[in-house]
Short mmCIF file of C-alpha atoms in Angstrom, two decimals:
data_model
loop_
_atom_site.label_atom_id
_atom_site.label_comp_id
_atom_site.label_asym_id
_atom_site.label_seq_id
_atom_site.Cartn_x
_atom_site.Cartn_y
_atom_site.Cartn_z
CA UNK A 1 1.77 -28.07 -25.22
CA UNK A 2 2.63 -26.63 -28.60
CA UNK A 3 6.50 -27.43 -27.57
CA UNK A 4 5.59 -30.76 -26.62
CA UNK A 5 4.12 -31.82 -29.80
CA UNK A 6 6.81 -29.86 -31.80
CA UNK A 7 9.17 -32.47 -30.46
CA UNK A 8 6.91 -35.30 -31.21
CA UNK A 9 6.57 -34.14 -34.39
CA UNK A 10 10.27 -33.62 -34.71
CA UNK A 11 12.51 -35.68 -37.66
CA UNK A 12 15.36 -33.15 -39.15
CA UNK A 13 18.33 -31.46 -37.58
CA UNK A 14 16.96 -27.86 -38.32
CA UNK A 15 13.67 -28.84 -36.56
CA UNK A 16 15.39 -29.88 -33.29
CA UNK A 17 17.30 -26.78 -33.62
CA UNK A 18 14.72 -24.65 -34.15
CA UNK A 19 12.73 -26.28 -30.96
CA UNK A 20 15.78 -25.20 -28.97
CA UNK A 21 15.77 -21.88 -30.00
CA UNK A 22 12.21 -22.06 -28.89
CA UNK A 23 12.76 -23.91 -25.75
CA UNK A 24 15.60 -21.66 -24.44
CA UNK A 25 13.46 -18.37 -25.37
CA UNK A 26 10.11 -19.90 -22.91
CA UNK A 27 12.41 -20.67 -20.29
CA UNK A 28 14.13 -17.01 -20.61
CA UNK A 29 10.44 -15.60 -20.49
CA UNK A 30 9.29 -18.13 -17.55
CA UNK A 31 12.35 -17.28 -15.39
CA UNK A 32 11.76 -13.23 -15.99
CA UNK A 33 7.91 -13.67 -15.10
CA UNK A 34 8.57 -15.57 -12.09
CA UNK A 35 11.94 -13.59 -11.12
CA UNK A 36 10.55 -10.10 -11.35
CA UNK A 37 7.21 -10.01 -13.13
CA UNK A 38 5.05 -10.21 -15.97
CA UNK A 39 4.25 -6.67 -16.25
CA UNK A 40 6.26 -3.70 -16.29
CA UNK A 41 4.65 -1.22 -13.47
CA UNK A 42 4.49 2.01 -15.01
CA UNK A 43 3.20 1.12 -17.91
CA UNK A 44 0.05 -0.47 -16.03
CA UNK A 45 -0.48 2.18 -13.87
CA UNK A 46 1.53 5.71 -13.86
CA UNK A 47 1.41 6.01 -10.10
CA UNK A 48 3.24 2.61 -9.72
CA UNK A 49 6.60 3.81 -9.53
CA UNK A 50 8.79 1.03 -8.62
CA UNK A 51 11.61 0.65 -10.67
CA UNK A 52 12.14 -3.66 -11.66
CA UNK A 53 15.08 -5.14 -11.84
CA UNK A 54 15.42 -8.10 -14.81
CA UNK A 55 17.39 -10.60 -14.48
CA UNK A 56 20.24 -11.17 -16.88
CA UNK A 57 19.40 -13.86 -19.91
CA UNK A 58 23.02 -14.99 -19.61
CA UNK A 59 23.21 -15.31 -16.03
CA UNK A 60 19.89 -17.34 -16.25
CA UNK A 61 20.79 -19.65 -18.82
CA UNK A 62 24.25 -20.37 -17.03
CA UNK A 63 22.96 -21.04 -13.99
CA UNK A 64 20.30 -23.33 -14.85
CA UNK A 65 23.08 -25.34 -17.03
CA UNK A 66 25.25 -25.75 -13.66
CA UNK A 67 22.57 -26.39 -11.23
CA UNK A 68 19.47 -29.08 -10.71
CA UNK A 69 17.36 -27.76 -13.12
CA UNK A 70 14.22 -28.77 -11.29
CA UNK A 71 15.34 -27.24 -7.82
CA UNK A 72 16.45 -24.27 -10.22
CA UNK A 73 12.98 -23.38 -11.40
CA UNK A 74 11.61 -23.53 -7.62
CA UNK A 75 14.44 -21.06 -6.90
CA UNK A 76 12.67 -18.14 -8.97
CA UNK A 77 9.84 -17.16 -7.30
CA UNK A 78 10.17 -14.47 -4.35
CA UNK A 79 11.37 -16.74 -1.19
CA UNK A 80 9.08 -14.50 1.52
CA UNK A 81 6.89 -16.33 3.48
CA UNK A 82 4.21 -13.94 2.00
CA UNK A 83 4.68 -15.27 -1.02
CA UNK A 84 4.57 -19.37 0.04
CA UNK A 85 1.25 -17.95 2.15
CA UNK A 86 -0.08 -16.32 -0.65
CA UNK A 87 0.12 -19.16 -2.93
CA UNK A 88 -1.44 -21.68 -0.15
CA UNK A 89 -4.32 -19.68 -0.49
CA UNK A 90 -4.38 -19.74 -4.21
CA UNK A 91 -4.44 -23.02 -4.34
CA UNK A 92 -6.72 -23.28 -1.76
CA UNK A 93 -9.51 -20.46 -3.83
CA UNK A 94 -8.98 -22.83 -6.58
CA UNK A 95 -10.08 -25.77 -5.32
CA UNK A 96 -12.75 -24.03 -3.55
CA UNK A 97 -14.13 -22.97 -7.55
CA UNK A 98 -13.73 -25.93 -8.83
CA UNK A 99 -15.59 -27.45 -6.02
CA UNK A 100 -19.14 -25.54 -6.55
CA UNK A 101 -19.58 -25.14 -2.87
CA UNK A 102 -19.76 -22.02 -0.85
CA UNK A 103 -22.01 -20.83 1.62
CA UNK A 104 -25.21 -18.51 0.20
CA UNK A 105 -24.47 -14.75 0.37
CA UNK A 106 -26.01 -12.81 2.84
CA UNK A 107 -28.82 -10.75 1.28
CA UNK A 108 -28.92 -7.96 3.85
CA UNK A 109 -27.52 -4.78 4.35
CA UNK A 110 -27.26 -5.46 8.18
CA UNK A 111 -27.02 -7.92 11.07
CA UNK A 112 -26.98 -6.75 15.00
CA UNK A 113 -26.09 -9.29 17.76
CA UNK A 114 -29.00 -10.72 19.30
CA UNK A 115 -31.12 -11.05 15.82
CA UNK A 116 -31.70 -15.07 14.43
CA UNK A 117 -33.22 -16.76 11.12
CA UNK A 118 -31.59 -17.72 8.01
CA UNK A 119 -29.74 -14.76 7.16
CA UNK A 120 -27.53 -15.43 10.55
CA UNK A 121 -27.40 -18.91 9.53
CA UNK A 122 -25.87 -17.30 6.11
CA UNK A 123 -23.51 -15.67 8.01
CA UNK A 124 -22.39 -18.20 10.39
CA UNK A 125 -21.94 -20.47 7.34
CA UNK A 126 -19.57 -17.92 5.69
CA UNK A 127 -17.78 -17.48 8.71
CA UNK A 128 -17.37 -21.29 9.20
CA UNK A 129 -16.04 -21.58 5.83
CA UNK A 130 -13.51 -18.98 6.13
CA UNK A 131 -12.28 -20.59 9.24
CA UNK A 132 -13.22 -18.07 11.99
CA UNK A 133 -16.05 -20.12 13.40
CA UNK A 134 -16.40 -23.72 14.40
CA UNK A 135 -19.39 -25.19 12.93
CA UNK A 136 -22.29 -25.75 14.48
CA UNK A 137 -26.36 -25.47 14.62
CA UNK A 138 -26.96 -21.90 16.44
CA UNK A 139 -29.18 -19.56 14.41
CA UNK A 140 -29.01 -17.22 16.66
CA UNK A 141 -26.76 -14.20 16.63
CA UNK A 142 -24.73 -15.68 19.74
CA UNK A 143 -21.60 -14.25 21.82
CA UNK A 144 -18.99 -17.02 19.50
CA UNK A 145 -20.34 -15.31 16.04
CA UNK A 146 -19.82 -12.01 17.50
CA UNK A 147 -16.33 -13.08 17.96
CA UNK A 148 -16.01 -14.50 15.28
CA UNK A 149 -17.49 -11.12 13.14
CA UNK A 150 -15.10 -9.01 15.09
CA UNK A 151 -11.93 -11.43 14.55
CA UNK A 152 -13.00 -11.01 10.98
CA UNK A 153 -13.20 -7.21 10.63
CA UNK A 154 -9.73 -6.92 12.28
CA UNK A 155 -8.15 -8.72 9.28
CA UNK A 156 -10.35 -6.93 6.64
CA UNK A 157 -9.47 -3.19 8.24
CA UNK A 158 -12.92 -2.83 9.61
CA UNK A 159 -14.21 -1.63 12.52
CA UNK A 160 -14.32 -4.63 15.20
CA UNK A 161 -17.37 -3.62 17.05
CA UNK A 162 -18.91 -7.37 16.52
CA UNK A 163 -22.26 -6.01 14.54
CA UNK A 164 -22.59 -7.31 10.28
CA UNK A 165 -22.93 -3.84 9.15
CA UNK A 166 -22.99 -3.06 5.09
CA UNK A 167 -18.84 -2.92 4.98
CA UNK A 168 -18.75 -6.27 7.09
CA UNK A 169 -21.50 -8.14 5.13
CA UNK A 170 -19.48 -6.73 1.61
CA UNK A 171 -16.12 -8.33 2.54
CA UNK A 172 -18.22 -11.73 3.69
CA UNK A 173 -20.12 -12.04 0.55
CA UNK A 174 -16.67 -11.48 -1.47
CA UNK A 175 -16.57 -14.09 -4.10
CA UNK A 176 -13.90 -16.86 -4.73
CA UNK A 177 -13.42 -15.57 -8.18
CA UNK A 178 -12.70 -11.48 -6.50
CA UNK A 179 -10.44 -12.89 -3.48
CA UNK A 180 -8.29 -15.22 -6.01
CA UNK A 181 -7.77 -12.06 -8.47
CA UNK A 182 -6.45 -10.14 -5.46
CA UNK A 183 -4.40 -12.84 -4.52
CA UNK A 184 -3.05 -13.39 -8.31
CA UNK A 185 -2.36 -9.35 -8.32
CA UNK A 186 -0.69 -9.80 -4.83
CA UNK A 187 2.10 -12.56 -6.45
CA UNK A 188 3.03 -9.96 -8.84
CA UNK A 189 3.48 -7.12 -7.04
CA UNK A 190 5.64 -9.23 -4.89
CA UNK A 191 7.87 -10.29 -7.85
CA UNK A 192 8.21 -6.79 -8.72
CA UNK A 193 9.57 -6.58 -4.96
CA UNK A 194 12.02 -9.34 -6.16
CA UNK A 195 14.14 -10.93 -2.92
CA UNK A 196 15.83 -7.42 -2.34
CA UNK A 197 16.12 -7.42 1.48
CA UNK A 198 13.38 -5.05 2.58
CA UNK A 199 15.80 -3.65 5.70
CA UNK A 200 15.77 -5.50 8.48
CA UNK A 201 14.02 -2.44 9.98
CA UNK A 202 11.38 -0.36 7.66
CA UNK A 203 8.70 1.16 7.15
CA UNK A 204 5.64 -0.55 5.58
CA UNK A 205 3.25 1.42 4.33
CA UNK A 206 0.14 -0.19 2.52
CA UNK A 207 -2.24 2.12 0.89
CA UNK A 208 -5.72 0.27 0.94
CA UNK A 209 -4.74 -1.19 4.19
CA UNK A 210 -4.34 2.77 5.80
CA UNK A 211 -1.60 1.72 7.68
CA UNK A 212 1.66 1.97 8.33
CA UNK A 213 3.87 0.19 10.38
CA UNK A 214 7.39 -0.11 11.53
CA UNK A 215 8.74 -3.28 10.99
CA UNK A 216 11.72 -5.11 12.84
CA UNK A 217 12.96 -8.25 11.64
CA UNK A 218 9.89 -9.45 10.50
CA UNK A 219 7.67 -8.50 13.78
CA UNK A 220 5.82 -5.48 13.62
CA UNK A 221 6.53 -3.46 16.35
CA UNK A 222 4.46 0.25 15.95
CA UNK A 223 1.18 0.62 13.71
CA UNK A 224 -0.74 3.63 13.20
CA UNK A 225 -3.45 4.02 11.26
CA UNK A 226 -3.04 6.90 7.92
CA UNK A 227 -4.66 8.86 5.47
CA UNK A 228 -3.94 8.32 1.91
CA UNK A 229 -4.28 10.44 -1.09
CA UNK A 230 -7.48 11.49 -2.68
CA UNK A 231 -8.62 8.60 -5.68
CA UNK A 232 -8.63 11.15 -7.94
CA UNK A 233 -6.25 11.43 -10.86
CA UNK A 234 -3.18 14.24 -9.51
CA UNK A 235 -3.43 12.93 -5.65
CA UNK A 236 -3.66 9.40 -5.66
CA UNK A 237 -0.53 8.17 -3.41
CA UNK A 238 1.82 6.35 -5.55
CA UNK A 239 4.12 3.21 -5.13
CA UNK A 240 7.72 3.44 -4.67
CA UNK A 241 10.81 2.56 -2.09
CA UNK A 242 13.01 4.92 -0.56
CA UNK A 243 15.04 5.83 2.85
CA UNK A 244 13.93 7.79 5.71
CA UNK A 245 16.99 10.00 6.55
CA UNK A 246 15.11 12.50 9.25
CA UNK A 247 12.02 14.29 10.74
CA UNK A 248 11.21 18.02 10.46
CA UNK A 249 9.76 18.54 14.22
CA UNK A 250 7.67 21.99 13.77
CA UNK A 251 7.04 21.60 9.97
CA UNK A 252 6.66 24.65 7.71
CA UNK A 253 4.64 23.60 4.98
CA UNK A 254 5.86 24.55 1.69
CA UNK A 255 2.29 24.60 -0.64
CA UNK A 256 2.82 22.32 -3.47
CA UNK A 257 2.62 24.40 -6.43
CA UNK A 258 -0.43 22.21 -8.31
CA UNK A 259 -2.28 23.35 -5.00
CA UNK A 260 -1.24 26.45 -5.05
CA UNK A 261 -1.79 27.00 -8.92
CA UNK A 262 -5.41 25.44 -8.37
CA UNK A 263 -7.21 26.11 -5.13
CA UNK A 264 -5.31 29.46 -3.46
CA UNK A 265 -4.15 31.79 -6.64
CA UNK A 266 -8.04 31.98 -7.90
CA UNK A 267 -8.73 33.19 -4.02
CA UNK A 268 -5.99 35.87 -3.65
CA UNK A 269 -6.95 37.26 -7.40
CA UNK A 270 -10.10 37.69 -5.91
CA UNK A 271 -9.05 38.68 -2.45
CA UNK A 272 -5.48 39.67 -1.72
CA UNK A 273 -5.81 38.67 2.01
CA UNK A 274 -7.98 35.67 1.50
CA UNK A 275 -5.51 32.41 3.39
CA UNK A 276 -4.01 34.82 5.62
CA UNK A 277 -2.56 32.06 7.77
CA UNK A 278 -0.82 31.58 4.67
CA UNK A 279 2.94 33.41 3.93
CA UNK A 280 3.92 34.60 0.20
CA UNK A 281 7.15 33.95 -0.60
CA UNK A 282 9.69 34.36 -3.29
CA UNK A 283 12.12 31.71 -4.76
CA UNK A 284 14.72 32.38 -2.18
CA UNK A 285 12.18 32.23 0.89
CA UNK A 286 11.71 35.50 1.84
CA UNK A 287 8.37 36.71 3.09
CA UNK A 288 6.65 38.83 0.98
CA UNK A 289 4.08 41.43 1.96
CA UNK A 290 1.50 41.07 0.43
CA UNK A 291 0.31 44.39 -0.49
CA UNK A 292 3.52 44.55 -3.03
CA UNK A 293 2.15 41.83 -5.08
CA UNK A 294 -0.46 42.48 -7.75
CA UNK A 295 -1.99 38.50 -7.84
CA UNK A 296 -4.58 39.43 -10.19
CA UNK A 297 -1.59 40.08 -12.86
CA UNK A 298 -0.47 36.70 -13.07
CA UNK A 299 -1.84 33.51 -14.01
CA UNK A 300 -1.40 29.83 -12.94
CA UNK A 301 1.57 29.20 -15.41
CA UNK A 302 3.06 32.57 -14.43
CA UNK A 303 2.93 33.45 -11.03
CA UNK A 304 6.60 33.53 -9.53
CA UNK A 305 5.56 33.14 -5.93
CA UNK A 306 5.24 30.58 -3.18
CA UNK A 307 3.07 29.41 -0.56
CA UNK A 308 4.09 28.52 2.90
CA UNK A 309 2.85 27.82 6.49
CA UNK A 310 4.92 28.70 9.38
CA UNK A 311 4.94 26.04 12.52
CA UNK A 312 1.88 26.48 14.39
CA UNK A 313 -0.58 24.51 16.06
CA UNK A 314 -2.96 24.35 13.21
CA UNK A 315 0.02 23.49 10.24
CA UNK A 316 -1.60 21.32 8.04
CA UNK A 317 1.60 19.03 8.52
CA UNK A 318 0.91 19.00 12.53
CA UNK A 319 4.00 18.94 14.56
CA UNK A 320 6.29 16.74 12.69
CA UNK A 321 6.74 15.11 9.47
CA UNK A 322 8.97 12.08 8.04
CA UNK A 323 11.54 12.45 5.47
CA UNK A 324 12.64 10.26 2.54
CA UNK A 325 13.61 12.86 -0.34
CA UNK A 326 12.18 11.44 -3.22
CA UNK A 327 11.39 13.48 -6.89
CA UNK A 328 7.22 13.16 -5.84
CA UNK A 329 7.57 14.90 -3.12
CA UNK A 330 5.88 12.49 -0.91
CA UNK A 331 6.37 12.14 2.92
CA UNK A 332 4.83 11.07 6.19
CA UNK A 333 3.25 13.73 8.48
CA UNK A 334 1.29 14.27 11.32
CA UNK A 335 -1.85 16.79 11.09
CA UNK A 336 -4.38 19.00 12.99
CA UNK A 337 -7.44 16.69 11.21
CA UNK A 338 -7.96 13.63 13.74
CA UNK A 339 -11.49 13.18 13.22
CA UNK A 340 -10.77 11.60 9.20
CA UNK A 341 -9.28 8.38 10.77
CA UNK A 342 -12.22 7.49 12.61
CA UNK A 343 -13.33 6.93 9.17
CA UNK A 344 -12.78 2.80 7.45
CA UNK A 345 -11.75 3.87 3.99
CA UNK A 346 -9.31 7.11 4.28
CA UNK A 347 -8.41 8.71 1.25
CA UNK A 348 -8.35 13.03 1.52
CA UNK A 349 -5.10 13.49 1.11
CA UNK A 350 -3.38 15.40 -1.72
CA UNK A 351 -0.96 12.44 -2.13
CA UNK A 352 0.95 12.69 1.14
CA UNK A 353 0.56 10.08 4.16
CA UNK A 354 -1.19 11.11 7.55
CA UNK A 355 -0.38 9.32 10.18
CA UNK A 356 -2.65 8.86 13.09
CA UNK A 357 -0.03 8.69 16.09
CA UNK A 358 3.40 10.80 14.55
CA UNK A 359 4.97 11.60 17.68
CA UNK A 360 4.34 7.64 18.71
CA UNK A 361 6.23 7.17 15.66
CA UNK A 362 8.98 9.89 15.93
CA UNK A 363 9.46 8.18 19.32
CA UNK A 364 9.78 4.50 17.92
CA UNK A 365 12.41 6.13 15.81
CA UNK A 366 14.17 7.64 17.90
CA UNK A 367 14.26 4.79 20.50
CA UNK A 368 17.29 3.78 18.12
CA UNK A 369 19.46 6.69 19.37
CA UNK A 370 18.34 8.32 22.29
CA UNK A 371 18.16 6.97 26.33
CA UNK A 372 15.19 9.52 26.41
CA UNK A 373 13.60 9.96 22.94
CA UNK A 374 10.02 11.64 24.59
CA UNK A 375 12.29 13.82 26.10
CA UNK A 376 14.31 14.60 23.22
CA UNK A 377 11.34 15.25 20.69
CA UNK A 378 9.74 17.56 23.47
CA UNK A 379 12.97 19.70 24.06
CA UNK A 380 12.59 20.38 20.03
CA UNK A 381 8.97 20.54 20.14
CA UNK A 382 8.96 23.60 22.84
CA UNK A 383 11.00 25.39 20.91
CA UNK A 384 8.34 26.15 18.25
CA UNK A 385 11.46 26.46 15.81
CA UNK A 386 11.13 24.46 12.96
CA UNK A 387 13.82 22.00 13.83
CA UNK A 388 15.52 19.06 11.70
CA UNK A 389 16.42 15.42 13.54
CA UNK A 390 18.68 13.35 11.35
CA UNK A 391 18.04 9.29 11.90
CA UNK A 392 22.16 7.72 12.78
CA UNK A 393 20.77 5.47 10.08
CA UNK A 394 18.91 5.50 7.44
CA UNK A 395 15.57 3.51 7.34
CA UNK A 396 14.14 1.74 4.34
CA UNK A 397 10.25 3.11 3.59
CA UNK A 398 8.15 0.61 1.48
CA UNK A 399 4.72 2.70 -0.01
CA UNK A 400 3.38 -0.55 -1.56
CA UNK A 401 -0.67 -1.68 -2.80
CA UNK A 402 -1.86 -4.81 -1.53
CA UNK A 403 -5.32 -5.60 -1.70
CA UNK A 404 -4.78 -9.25 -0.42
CA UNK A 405 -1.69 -9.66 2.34
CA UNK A 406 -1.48 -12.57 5.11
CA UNK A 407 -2.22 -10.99 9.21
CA UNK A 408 -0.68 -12.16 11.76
CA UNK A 409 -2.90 -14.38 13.08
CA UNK A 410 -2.50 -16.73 9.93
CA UNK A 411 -5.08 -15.87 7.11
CA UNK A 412 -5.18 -13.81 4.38
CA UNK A 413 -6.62 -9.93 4.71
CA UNK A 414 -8.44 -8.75 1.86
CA UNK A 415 -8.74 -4.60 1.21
CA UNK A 416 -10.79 -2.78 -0.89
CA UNK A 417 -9.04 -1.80 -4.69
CA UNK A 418 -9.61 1.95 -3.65
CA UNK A 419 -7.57 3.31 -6.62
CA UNK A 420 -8.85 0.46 -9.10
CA UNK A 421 -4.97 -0.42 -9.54
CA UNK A 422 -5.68 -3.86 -8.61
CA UNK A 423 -8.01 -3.98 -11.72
CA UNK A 424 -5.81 -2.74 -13.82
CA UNK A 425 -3.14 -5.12 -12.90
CA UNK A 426 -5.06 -8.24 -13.49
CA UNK A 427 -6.87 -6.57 -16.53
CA UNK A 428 -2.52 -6.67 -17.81
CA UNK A 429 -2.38 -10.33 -16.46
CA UNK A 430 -5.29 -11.32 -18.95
CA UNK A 431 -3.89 -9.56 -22.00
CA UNK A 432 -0.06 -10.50 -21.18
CA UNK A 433 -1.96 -14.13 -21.05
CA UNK A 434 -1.79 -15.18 -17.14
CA UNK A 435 -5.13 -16.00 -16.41
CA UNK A 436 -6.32 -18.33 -14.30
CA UNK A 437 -8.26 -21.46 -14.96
CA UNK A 438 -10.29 -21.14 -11.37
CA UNK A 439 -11.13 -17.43 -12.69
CA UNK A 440 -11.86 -18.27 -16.25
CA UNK A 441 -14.65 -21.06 -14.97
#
């Protein structure tokens, strides 16, 4: 607007020069925003590690001098069909603000199949206008809302047992306002993905979703479900792209030395053989005895030791774990603890990912290179010999945050912000000056 009226206001030479110099620096900014982002990651959040890549002012401003400018502009956002599917439903939250209408929220904690009145009626209204339910008259808790309520939980990452329990009747009585700042947040992250060619096979890993899958050509092909890190300031699992380059079947686990430092030195001051299953080591790798080391003379910033596991059948890494070197120290791994992902929201970890079927995976994997891979991973398993299996090529591992990401099945999935990242992001949005006019009100 202000550019508009600067040129309708407009009478000297230096004025039209000076609205160029203006002009040329808002397109520069527009084309960076839409290209790779508003916000700079890191500086947002510290566990968003993925590093942006800006596009060059010069190669901008000659291309959009040789080319349509119009079909130019449409050129710079991310060309994924997440992104054109993300957007549809942006548009589609707005309208649904500035409409006014939306079904009442359902004011109880719980609905069981069977049960009638208006708080079904609620829900079958919610579910209508979401689009997993035809309408209709029924006020009873019938076998198509059931259906409906478990069609439902499968895109939210709930348990699809059919019955409105609290997590169910939370994600249906989501506002418009919360599901278009998750889509909003969603855009970005997607333009810091820029069109970088995710592999035509990888590994997708989102966080709030507690999944991971292997992805080939677009179609998933394996998902399992994982455990993320902890929401707690040191062990939150961050966000970054690497390779995969191979699996350690019968892991050793190394301790991290901020667990080590924290939770097992205060034991063995205490108690010498306290975490027996537990080897000391020194910096070469040697085992050594215990009895030769005096713990109680050294302190957390001070002790020259290590920590480390030897295979076994209760490793805390399980029987095999996924490698994609990276300075965080962050990998996929199996693990003796099953019962956690019975659980809808899964974050215990100390930053690592669980996964819920590894040797599923490891045989996905090695499906790539082997006529036999169950075979293959069992003749290393038996060997109980810790035991590394180098992928013929590398695979491209995405650990990404999406709180809002379109299913298979057509609509849009919406997770819960389980780090708060999600806030912070759009919190950044607001200040940088992207806010929304649906949002605003």
């Amino acid at each position: 607007m202000a550019l508009r009226a600067g040129f309708a206001a407009a009478q000297t030479e230096g004025d039209l020069g000076r609205l160029e110099v203006a002009m040329t620096k808002a397109f520069l900014t527009y084309a960076h925003d839409m290209k790779s982002g508003v916000l700079t990651p890191k500086e947002v959040d510290s566990g968003i590690l993925r590093e942006i890549i800006s596009p060059d002012p010069a190669t901008l401003l000659a291309a959009i001098a040789q080319d349509d400018p119009r079909a130019f502009l449409r050129s710079l956002p991310p060309k994924s069909p997440q992104y054109a599917r993300l957007m549809k439903e942006k548009l589609r939250l707005e309208a649904e603000i500035a409409s006014g209408n939306r079904a009442l929220p359902l004011s109880v904690n719980k609905l069981e199949p069977g049960a009638s009145g208006s708080a079904v009626v609620a829900m079958r209204d919610r579910l209508t206008e979401l689009g997993y339910l035809q309408r209709s008259i029924s006020s009873t808790y019938d076998r198509q809302i059931v259906s409906a309520v478990q069609r439902f939980q499968l895109d939210q990452g709930l348990n699809a047992d059919g019955v409105a329990g609290p997590s169910t009747v939370e994600a249906l009585n989501l506002t418009s306002r919360d599901r278009l700042k998750a889509v909003e947040v969603a855009m970005e992250r997607l333009r810091w993905l820029g069109d970088a060619p995710l592999g035509d096979r990888h590994i997708w890993v989102n966080l709030p979703e507690f999944t991971a899958k292997v992805v080939d050509k677009g179609r998933v092909t394996f998902q399992t479900r994982t455990v993320i890190g902890k929401a707690v300031a040191d062990q939150r699992s961050p966000e970054f792209s690497d390779e995969m380059e191979y699996m350690v079947v019968n892991p050793s686990w190394g301790v991290p030395r901020s667990i080590l430092v924290k939770e097992y030195l205060p034991l063995l001051r205490s108690n010498p053989h306290a975490v027996s299953h537990l080897q000391v080591v020194d910096n070469r790798g040697r085992v050594v005895p215990r009895g030769a080391v005096n713990f109680a003379a050294y302190s957390a910033s001070n002790f020259p030791f290590g920590l480390r596991q030897p295979p076994s059948d209760g490793n805390a890494l399980g029987k095999v774990k996924f490698m994609f070197p990276n300075p965080y120290n962050i990998y996929l791994h199996d693990t003796p603890t099953k019962s956690l992902f019975a659980n809808e929201v899964r974050a215990y970890s100390h930053g690592c990912i669980r996964l819920g079927d590894p040797m599923d995976l490891a045989y996905t994997l090695l499906a790539r290179q082997s006529d036999d891979p169950r075979a293959e991973f069992k003749r290393d398993l038996d060997t109980n010999r810790e035991t590394n299996v180098t992928f013929q090529q590398k695979i491209p591992v995405h650990l990404v945050y999406f709180t809002a990401w379109p299913t298979e099945g057509g609509a849009i999935g919406y997770r819960r912000d389980v780090y708060g990242r999600d806030g912070r992001i759009y919190d950044a949005l607001i200040k940088a000056g992207v806010v929304l006019d649906g949002v605003k009100g």
